[in-house]
Short mmCIF file of C-alpha atoms and ligand atoms in Angstrom, two decimals:
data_model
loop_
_atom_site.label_atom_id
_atom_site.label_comp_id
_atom_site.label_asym_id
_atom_site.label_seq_id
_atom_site.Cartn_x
_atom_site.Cartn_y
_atom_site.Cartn_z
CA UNK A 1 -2.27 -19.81 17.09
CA UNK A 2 0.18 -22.53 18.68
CA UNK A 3 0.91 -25.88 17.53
CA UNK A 4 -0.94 -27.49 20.58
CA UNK A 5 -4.57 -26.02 18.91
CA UNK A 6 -3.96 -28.55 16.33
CA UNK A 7 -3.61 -31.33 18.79
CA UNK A 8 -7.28 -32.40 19.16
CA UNK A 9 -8.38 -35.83 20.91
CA UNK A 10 -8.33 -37.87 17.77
CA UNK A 11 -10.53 -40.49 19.82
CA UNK A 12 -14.31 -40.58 20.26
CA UNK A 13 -14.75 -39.07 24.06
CA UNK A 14 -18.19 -41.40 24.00
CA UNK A 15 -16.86 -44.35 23.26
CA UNK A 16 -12.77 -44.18 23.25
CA UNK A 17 -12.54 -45.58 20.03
CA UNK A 18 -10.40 -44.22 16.91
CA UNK A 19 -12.36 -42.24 14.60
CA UNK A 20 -13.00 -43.93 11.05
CA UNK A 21 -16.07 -41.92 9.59
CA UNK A 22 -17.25 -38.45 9.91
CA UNK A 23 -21.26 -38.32 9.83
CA UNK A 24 -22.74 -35.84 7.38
CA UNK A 25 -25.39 -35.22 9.10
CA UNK A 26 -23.79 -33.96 11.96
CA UNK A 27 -20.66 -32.89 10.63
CA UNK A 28 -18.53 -34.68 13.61
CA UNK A 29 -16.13 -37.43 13.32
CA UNK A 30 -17.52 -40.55 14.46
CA UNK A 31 -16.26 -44.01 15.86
CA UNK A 32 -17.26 -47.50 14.75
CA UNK A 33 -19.33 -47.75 17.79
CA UNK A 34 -21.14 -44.37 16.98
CA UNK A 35 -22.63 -45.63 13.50
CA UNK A 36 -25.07 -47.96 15.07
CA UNK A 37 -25.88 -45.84 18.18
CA UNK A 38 -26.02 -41.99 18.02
CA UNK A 39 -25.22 -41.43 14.74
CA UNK A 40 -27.36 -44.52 13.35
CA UNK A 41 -28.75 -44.12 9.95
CA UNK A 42 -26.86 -41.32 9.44
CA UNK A 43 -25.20 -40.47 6.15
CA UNK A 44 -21.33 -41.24 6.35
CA UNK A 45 -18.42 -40.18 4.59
CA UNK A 46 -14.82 -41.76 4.68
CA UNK A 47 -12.62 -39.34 6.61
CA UNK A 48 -9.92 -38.76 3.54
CA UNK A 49 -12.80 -36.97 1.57
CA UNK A 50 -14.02 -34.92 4.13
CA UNK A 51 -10.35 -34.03 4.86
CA UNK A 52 -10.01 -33.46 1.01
CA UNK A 53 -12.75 -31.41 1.08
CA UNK A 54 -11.42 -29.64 3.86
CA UNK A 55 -8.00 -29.03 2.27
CA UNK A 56 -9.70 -27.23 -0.74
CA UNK A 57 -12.25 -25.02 1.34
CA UNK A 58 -9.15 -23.62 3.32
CA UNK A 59 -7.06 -22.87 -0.08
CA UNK A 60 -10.31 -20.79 -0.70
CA UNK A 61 -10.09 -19.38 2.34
CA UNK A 62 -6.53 -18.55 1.89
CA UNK A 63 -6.91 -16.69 -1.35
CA UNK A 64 -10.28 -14.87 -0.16
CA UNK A 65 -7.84 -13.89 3.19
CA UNK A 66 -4.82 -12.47 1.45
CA UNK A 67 -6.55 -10.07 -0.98
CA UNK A 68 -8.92 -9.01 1.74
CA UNK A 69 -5.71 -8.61 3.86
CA UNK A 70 -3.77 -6.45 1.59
CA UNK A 71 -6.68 -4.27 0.57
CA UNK A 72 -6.54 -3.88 4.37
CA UNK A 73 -2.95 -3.59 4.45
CA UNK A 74 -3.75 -0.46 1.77
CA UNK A 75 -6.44 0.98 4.14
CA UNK A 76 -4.53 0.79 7.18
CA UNK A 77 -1.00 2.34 5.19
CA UNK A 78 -3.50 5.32 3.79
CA UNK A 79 -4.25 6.34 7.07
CA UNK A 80 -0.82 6.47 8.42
CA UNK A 81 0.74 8.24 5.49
CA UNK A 82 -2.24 10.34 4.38
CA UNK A 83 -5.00 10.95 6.81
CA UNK A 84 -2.62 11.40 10.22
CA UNK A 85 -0.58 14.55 9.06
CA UNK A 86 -3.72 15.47 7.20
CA UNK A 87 -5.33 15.64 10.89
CA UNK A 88 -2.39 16.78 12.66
CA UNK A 89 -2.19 19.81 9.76
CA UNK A 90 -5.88 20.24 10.31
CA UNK A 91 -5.56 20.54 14.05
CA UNK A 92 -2.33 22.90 13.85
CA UNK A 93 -3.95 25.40 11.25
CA UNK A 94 -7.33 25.32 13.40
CA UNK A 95 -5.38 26.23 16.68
CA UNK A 96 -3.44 28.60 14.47
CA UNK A 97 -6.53 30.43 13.32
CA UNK A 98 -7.68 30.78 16.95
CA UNK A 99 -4.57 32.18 18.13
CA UNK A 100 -4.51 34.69 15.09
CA UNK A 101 -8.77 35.56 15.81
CA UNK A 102 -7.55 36.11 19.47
CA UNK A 103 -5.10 38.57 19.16
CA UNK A 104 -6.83 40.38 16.44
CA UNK A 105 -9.55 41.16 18.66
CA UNK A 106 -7.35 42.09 21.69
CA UNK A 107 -5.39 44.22 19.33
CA UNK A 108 -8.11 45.99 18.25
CA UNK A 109 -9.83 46.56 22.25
CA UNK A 110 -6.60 47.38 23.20
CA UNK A 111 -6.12 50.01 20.10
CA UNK A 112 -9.87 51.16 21.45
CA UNK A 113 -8.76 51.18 25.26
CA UNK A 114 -5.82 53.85 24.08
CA UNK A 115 -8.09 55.85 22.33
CA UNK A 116 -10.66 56.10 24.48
CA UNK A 117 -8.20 56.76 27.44
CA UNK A 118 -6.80 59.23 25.66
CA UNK A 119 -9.69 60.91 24.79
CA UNK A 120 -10.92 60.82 28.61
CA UNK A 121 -7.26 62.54 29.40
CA UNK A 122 -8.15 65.29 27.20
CA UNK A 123 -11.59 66.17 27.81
CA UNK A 124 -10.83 65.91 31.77
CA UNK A 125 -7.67 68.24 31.35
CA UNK A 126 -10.18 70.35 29.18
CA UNK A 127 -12.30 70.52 32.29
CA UNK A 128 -9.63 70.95 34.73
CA UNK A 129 -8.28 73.62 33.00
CA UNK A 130 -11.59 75.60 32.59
CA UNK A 131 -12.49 74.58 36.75
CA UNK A 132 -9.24 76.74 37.43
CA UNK A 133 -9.85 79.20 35.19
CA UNK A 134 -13.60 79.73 37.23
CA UNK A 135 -12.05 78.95 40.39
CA UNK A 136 -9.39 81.44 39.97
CA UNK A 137 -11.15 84.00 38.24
CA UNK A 138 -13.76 83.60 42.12
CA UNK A 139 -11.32 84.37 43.96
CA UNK A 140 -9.77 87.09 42.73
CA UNK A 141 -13.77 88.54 42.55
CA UNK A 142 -13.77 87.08 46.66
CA UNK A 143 -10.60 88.92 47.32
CA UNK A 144 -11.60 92.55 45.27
CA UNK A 145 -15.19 92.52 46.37
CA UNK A 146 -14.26 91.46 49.94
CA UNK A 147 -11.53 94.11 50.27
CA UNK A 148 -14.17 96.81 48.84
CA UNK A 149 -16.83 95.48 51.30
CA UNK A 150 -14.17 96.21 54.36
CA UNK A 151 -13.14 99.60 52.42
CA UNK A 152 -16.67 100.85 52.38
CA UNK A 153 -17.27 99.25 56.06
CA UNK A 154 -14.34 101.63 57.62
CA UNK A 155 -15.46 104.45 55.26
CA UNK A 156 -18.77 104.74 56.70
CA UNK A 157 -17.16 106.05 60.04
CA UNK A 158 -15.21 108.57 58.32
CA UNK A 159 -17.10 111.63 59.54
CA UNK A 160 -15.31 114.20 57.03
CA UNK A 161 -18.09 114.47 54.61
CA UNK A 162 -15.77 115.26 51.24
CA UNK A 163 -13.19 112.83 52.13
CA UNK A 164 -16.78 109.95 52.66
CA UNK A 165 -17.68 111.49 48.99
CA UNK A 166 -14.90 111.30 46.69
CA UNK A 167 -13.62 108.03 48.75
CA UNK A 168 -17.62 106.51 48.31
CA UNK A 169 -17.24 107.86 44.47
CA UNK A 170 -14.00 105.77 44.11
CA UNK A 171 -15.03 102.59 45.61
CA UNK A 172 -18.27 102.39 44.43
CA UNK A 173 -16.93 102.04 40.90
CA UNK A 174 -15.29 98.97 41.90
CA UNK A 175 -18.79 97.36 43.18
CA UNK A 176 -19.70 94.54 40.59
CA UNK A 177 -22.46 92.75 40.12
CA UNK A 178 -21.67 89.39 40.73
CA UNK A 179 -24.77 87.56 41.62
CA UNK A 180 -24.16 85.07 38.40
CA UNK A 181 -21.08 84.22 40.18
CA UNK A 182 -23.19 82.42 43.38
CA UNK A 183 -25.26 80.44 41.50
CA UNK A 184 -24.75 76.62 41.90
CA UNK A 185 -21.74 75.20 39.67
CA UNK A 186 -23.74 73.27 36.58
CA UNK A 187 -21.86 70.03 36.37
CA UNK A 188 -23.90 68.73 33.16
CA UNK A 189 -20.32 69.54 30.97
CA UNK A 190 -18.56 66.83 33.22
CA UNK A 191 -17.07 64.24 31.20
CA UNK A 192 -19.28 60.70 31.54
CA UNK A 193 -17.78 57.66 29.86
CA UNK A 194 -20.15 56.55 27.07
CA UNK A 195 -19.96 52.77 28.07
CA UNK A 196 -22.82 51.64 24.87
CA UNK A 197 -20.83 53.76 22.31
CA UNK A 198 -17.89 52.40 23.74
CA UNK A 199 -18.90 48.81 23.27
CA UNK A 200 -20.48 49.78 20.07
CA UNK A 201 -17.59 50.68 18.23
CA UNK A 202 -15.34 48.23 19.40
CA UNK A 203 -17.91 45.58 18.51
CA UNK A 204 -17.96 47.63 14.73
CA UNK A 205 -14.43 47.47 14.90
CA UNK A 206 -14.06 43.76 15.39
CA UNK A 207 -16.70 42.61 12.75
CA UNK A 208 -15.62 44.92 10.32
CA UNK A 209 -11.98 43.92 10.60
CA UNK A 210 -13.13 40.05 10.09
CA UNK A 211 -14.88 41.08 7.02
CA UNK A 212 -18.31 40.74 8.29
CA UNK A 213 -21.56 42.58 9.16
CA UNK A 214 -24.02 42.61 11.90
CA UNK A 215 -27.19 41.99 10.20
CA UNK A 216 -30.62 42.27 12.02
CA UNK A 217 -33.12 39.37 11.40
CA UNK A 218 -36.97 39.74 11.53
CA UNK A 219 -37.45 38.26 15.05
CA UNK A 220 -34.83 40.76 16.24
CA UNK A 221 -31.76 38.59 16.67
CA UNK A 222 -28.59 39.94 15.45
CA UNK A 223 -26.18 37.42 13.39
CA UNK A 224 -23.16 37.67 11.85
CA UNK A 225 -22.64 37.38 8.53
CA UNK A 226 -19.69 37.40 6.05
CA UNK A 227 -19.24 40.33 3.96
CA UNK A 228 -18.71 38.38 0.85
CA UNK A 229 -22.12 36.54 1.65
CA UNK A 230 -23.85 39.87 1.48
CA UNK A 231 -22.68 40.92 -1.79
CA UNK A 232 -23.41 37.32 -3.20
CA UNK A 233 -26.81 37.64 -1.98
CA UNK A 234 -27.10 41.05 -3.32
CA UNK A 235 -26.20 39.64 -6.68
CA UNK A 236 -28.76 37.14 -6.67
ZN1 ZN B 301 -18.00 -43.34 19.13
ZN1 ZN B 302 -24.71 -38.16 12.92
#
């Protein structure tokens, strides 16, 4: 507040007279003039007890002010001291615990993606390794059974009946049977990636390295729940 907010007219704005009395009733200071027109009949008081009055309501006021003040003052210190780094620590620890739930679970996929990669690598050079082995083992059969086929196709000119003997003796020893060599390739041995058993163990992983369970509930939801939880309720 400045000084001028104690600088009131001091006059009566009705009648621009001094002020003398201050009516009761109205609880405005009045003029001479005032008593015996707006403020007639009024009760009146003499402005030095009013102003007395006054004087002792505001030391009330003053007292009442200053202890409500410093309790205030308290509050208001609390806050800054106490509750502000409490909050800040609370904030720090929560974004903490994020970053540390984070990279446990990318940890673990990642450990998973390794695994699972690796496993892929081996059952695919598995695979390759036995698609050779067939493919190499048909073509040598091609290139023997072929080679007889032409043998026996020139032999069949040879007019010489012993030489068409013991030669016909010779190769046909070398004919094999390989009709179970023709049939179709079976591809059901191919390597598939198991995508659900994938998912489902890295989702095992993840809860069981946060100490918790998947539990199933009666309307078929699944929920997490803390390990520690389970044995309590097991207790009870
Ligand atoms: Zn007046
Ligand atoms: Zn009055």
């Amino acid at each position: 507040m400045t000084p001028s907010a104690f600088l009131t007219e001091a006059k009566c704005v009705l009648h621009k007279s001094e002020f003398i009395y201050f009516c009761t009733k109205c609880h405005v200071l009045i003029c001479g003039k005032c008593v015996t027109t707006e403020h007639k009949g009024h009760d009146i008081t003499d402005i030095k007890t009013v102003a007395d009055n006054y004087r002792r309501s505001a030391e009330g006021n003053i007292s009442d002010l200053k202890v409500a003040v410093t309790k205030l003052s308290k509050v208001v210190g609390q806050m800054k001291e106490i509750e502000k780094p409490t909050i800040k620590r609370t904030s720090d620890s929560a974004v903490a615990e994020v970053d540390a739930s984070v990279k446990k679970i990318t940890d673990i996929v990642s450990f998973k993606k390794e695994n699972t990669l690796y496993e892929v690598q081996n059952q695919l050079d598995i695979e390759i390794e036995e698609f050779q082995y067939d493919l190499k083992n048909k073509e040598r059969m091609y290139e023997h059974q072929n080679n007889i086929c032409e043998s026996l196709q020139r032999l069949v000119h040879v007019s010489h009946d012993i030489t068409f003997i013991t030669s016909y003796e010779t190769l046909k020893r070398d004919i094999h049977d390989i009709s179970d060599l023709v049939g179709e390739r079976g591809h059901e041995q191919m390597y598939k990636f198991d995508k659900k058993g994938f998912v489902q163990e890295v989702v095992n992983a993840i809860v069981s390295n946060f100490e918790m369970c998947l539990v199933g509930k009666e309307d078929g939801s699944v929920v997490l729940t803390h390990k520690t939880d389970i044995k309590k309720k097991e207790k009870e």
